[in-house]
Short mmCIF file of C-alpha atoms in Angstrom, two decimals:
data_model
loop_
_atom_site.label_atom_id
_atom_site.label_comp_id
_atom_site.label_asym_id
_atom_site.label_seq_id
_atom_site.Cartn_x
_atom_site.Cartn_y
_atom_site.Cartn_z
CA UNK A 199 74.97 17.29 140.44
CA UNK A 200 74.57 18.17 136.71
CA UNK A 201 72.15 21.12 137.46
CA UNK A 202 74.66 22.45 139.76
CA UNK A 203 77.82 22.14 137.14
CA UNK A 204 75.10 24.04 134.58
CA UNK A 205 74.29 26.73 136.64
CA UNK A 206 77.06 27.81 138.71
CA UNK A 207 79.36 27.93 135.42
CA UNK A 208 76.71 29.07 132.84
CA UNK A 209 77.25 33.06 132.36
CA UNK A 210 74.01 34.07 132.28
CA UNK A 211 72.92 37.03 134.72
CA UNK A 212 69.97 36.84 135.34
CA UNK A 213 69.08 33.29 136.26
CA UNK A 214 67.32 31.92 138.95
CA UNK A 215 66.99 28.01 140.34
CA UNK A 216 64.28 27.29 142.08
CA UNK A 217 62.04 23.81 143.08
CA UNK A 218 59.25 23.11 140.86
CA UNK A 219 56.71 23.02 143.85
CA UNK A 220 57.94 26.13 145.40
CA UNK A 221 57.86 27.80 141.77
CA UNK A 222 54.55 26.79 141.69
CA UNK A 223 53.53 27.94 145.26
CA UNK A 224 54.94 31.99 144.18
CA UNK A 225 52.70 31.55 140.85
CA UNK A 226 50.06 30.95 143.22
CA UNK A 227 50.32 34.24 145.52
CA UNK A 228 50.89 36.30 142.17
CA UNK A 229 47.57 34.74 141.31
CA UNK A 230 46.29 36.15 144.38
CA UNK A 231 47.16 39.21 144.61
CA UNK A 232 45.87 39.75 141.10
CA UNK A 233 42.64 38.44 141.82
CA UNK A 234 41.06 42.16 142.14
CA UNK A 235 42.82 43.64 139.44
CA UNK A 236 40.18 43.51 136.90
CA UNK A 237 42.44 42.36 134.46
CA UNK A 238 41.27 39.37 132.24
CA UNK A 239 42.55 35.65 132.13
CA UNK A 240 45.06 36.58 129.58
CA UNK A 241 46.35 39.49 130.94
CA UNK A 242 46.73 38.06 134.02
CA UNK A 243 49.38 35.50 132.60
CA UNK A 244 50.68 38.04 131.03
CA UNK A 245 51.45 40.73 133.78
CA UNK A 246 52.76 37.45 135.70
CA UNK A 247 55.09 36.25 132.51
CA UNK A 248 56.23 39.69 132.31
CA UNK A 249 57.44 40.42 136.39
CA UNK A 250 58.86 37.03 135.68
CA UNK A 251 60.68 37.54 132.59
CA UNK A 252 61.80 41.15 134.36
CA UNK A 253 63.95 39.48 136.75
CA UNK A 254 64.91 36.23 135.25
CA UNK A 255 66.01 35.12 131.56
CA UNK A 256 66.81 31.29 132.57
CA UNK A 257 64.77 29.43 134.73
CA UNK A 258 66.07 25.94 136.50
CA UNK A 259 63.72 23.90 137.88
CA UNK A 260 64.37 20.76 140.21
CA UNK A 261 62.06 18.13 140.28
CA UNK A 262 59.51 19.25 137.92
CA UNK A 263 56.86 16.96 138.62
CA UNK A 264 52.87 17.87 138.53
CA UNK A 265 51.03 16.35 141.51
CA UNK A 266 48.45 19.14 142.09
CA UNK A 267 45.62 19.97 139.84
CA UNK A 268 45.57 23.48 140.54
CA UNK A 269 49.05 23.64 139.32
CA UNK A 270 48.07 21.37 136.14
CA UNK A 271 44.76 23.17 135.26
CA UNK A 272 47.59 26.41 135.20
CA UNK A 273 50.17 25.14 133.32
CA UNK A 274 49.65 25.49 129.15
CA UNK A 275 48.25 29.13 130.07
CA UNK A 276 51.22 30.20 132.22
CA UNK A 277 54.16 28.53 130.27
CA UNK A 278 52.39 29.89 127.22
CA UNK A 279 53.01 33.43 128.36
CA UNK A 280 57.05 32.52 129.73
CA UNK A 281 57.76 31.26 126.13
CA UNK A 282 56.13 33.47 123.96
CA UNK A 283 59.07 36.17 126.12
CA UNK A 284 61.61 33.83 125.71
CA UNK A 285 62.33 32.81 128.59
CA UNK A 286 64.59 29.48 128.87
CA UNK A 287 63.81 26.91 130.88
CA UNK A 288 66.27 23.83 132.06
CA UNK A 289 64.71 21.37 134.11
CA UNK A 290 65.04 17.49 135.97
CA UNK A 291 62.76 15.40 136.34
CA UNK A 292 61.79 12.08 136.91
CA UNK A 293 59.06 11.99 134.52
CA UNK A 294 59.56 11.76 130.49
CA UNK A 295 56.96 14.73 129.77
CA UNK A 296 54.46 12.45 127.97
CA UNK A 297 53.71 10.91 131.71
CA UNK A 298 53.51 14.02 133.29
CA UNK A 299 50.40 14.22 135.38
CA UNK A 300 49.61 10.51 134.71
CA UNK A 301 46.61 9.50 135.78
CA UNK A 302 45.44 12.46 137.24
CA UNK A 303 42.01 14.12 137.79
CA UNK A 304 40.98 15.89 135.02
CA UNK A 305 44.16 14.80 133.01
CA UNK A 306 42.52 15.64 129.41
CA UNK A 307 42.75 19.45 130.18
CA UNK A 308 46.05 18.99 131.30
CA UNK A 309 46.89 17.52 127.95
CA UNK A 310 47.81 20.31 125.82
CA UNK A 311 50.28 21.71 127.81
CA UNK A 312 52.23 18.28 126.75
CA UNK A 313 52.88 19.40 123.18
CA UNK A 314 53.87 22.96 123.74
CA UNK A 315 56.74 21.99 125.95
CA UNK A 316 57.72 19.21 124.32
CA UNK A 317 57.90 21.46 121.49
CA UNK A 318 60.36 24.11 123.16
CA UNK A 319 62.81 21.72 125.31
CA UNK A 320 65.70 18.86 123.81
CA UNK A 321 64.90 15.76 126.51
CA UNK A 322 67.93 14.42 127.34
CA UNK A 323 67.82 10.54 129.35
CA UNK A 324 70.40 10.57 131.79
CA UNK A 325 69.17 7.06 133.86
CA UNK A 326 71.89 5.20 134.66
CA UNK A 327 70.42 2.20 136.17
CA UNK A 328 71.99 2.84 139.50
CA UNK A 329 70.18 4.96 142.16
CA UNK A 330 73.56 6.83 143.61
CA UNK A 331 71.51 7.99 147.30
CA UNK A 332 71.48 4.31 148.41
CA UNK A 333 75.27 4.02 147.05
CA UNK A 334 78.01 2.34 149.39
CA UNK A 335 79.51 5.92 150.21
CA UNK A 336 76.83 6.87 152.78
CA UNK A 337 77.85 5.26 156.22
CA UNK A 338 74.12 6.05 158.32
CA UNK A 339 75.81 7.55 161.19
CA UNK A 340 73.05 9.72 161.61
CA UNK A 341 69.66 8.03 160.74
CA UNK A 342 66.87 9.81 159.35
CA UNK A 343 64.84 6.74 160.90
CA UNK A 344 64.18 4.32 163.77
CA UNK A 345 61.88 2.38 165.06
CA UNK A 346 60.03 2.88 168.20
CA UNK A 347 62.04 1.28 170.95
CA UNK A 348 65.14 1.01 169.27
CA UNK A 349 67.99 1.19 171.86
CA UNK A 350 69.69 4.10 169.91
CA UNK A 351 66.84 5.89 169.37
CA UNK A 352 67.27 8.14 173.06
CA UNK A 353 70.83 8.87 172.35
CA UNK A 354 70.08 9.94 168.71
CA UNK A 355 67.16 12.55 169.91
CA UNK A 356 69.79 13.96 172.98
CA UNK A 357 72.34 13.77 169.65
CA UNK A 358 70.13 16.20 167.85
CA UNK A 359 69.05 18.31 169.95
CA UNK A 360 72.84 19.13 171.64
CA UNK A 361 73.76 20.19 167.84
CA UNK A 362 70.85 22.32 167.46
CA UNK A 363 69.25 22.86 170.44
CA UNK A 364 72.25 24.58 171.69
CA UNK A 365 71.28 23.72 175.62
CA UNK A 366 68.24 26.26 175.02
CA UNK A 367 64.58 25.04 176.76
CA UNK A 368 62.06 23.84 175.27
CA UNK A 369 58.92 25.90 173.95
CA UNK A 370 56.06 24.60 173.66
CA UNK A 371 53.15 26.13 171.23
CA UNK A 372 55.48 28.25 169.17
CA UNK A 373 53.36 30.25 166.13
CA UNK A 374 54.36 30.80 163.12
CA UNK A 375 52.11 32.84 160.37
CA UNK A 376 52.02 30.87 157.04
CA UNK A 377 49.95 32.79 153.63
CA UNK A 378 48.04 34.41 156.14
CA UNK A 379 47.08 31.17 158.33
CA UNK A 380 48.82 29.91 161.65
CA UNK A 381 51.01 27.11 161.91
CA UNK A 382 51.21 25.53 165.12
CA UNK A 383 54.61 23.57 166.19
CA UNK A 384 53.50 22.15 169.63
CA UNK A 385 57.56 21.48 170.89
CA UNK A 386 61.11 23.15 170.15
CA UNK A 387 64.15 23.05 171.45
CA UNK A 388 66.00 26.23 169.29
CA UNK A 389 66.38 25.08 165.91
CA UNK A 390 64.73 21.73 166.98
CA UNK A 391 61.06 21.29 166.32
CA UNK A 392 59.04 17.81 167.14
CA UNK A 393 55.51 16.93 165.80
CA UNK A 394 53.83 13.40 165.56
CA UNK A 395 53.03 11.92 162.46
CA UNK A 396 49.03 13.11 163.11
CA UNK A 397 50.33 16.76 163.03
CA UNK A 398 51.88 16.94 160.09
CA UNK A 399 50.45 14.62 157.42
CA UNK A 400 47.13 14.34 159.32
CA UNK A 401 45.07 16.92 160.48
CA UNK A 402 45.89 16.96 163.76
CA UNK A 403 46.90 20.55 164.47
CA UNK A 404 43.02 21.36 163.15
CA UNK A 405 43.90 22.12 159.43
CA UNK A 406 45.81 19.76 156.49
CA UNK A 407 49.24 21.12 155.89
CA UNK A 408 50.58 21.86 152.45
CA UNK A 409 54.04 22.31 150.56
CA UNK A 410 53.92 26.05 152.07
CA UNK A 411 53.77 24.47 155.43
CA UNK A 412 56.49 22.27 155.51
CA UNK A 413 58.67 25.07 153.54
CA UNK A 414 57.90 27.41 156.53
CA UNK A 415 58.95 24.72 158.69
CA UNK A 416 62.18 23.99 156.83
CA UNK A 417 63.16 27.54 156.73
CA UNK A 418 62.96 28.09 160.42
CA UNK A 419 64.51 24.77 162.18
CA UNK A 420 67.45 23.08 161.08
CA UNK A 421 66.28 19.36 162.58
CA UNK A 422 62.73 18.50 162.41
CA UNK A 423 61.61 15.05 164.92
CA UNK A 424 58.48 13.52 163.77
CA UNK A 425 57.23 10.68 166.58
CA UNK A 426 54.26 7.80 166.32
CA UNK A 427 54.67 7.06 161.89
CA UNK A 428 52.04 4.27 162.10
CA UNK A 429 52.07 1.99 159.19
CA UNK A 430 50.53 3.57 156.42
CA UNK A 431 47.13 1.75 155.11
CA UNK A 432 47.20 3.02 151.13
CA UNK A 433 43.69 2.24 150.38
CA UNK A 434 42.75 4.81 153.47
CA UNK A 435 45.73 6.70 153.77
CA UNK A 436 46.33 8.85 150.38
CA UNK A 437 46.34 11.81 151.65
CA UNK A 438 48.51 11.17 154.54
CA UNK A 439 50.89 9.57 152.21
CA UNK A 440 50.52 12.50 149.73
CA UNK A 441 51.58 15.11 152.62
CA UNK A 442 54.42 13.00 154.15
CA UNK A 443 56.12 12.58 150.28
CA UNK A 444 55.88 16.49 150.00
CA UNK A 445 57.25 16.89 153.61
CA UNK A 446 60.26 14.56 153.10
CA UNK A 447 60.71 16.65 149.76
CA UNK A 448 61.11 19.69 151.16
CA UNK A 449 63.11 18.39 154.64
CA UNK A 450 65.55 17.07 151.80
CA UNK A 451 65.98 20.51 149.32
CA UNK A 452 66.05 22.91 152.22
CA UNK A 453 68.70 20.29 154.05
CA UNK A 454 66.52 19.56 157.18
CA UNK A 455 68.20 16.95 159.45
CA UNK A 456 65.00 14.53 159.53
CA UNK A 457 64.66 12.09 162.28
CA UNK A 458 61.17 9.51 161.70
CA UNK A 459 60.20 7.19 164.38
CA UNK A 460 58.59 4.43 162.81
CA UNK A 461 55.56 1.90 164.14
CA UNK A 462 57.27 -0.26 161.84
CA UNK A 463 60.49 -0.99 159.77
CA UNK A 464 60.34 0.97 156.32
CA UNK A 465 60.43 -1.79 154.28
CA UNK A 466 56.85 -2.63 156.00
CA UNK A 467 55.64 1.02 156.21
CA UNK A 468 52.90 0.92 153.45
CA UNK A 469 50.42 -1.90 152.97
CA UNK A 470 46.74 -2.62 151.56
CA UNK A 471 44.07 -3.56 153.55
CA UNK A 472 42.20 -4.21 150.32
CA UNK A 473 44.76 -6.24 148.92
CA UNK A 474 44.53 -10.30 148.98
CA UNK A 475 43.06 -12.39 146.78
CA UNK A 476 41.83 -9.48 144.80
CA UNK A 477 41.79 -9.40 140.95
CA UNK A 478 43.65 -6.91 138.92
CA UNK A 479 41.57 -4.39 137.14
CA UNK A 480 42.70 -3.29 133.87
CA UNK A 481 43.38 -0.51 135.05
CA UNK A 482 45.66 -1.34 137.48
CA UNK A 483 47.68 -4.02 134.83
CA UNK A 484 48.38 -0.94 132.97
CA UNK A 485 49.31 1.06 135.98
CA UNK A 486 52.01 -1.92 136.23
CA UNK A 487 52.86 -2.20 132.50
CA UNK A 488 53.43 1.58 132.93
CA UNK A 489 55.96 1.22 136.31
CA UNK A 490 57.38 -2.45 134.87
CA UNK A 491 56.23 -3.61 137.83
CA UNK A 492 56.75 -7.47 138.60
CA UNK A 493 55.05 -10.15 139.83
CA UNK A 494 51.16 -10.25 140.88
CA UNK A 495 51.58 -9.65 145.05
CA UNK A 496 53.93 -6.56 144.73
CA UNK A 497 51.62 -5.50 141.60
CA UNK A 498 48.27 -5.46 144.09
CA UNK A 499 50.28 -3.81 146.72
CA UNK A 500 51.70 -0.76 144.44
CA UNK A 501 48.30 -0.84 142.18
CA UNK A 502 46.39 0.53 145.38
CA UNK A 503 47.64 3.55 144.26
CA UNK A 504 47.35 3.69 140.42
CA UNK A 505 45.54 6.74 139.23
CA UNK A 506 48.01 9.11 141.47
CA UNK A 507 51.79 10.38 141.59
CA UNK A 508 52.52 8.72 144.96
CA UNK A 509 53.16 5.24 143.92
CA UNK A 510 55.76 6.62 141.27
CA UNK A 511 57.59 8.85 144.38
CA UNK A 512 57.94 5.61 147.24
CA UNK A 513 60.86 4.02 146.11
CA UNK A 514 62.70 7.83 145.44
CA UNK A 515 61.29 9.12 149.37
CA UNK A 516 63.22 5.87 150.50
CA UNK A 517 66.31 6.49 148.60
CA UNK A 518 66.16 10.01 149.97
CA UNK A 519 65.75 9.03 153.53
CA UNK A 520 68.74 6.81 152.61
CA UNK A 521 70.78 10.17 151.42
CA UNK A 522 69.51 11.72 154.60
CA UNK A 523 71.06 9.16 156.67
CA UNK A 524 74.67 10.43 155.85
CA UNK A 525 76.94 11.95 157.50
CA UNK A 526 77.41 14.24 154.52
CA UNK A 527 73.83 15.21 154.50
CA UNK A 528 74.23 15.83 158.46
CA UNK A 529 77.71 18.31 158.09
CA UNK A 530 75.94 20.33 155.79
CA UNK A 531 73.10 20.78 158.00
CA UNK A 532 75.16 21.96 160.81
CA UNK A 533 76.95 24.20 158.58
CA UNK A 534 73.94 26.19 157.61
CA UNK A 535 72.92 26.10 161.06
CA UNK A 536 76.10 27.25 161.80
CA UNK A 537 76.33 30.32 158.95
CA UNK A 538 73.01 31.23 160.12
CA UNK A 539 73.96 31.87 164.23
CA UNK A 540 77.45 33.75 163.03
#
């Protein structure tokens, strides 16, 4: 809400807003199509810095988060280049900078970028305490989730696909061409598409998907129906877990209507079949120092995942599911769906 006060009244002209991991995802084709250019590291950053600085004085970032190591292995050299041109950058986030990347591979080369933008941006705490998405004013008139063999759960899949289906039949096997690789979306229904759980945060349409996947997806269907979300095991399940937390974020900033049918009820959707009668590693009783996590059974259940991101992003995917459960959320859905038909 604040980033969209700042930048819809600030009077700069040449701004852009844009999500961290899609930011991140355009540095990586520039990167690409550099890669015969003979030019050297340096002046690769710096013909990227400058196309960028070209078109856009103020950057605003959502969500700036580092998750991937690709991106963090990039980051002092790129943002080097930005604010040596002056570029300003306004950004939210979740994470005080000093635990950006936390815990992850190769953290130490990561490191200096820490300094450098702690040195160029004014952090500003705006926690209140109170997570607003789970907030009273939210009525869940349309859930973004149900459990398998819930008695609703027929009428809210006919519900979705009569507002954006638009009576059309169904195709199955549709292609669509992602960065130069096929997607395949086995079922849609117009602006409906349905995958299982296996397809999209598995590997079961031959290939794992990434943030450029599940963009492509959001930009072509309005509702999105994943089936069969087993419970998630977090000692063998990381990367599952890793792909459905990107998926939900990018359902959620492109405004997909999101419909999950669960094995289970989400307060039992992750566990740890490593997890009883286990002692704490170090570690791990940092990991919950870190998170002020409490009490020793919730600790070994979240600790399965110290040394990654994900464990930090659980609670905010739920509260997000719980924004996407609105009717609110829904509306404005069906009036981009709508916009984009007319």
């Amino acid at each position: 809400m604040v980033m969209d006060l700042f930048y819809s009244t600030t009077p700069v002209v040449k701004k852009k807003r844009v999500h961290f991991n899609r930011f991140m995802l355009d540095i990586h084709e520039r990167i690409h199509k550099l890669r015969y250019s003979q030019l050297g590291a340096v002046e690769t950053w710096d013909k990227i810095a400058d196309d960028i600085v070209e078109d856009v004085h103020l950057l605003c970032f959502d969500e700036f988060q580092v998750t991937d190591i690709a991106d963090a292995m990039n980051m002092k050299s790129l943002f080097s280049a930005l604010f040596k041109r002056g570029i300003v950058i306004i950004a939210t986030s979740n994470r005080h900078p000093d635990d950006l990347y936390l815990h992850g591979l190769q953290r130490q080369n990561f490191l200096p970028f820490i300094p450098l933008l702690k040195d160029q941006v004014e952090l500003v705490n705006l926690d209140s305490g109170k997570d607003y998405r789970k907030s009273e004013v939210f009525d869940f008139n349309y859930p973004s989730w149900l459990i398998k063999g819930d008695s609703n759960l027929p009428g809210q899949i006919q519900k979705i696909i009569s507002k954006f289906g638009k009576n059309q039949n169904p195709v199955e096997n549709n292609k669509l061409t992602v960065l130069g690789h096929e997607l395949r979306v086995p079922k849609a229904t117009g602006s409906v598409a349905e995958f299982t759980f296996d397809e999209l945060c598995q590997e079961g349409l031959g290939v794992p998907l990434g943030a450029q996947d599940y963009l492509a997806l959001s930009e072509k269907y309005s509702a999105i129906i994943v089936k069969d979300v087993p419970r998630i095991d977090l000692y063998v399940m990381n990367s599952a877990l890793r792909r459905m937390i990107t998926m939900i974020d990018q359902f959620y900033d492109n405004n997909v209507a999101l419909l999950l049918i669960l094995d289970v009820h989400l307060d039992d959707l992750y566990f740890s079949s490593h997890s009883r009668d286990r002692e704490l590693t170090m570690e791990e009783r940092m990991f919950m120092d870190d998170y002020q996590v409490k009490g020793v059974a919730e600790g070994v259940k979240i600790a399965t995942l110290s040394g990654s991101e994900e464990a930090f992003a659980i609670e905010r995917k739920i509260s997000r599911l719980a924004e996407m459960s609105s009717e609110k959320y829904w509306a404005e859905t069906e009036r981009i769906f709508t916009e984009s038909k007319n």
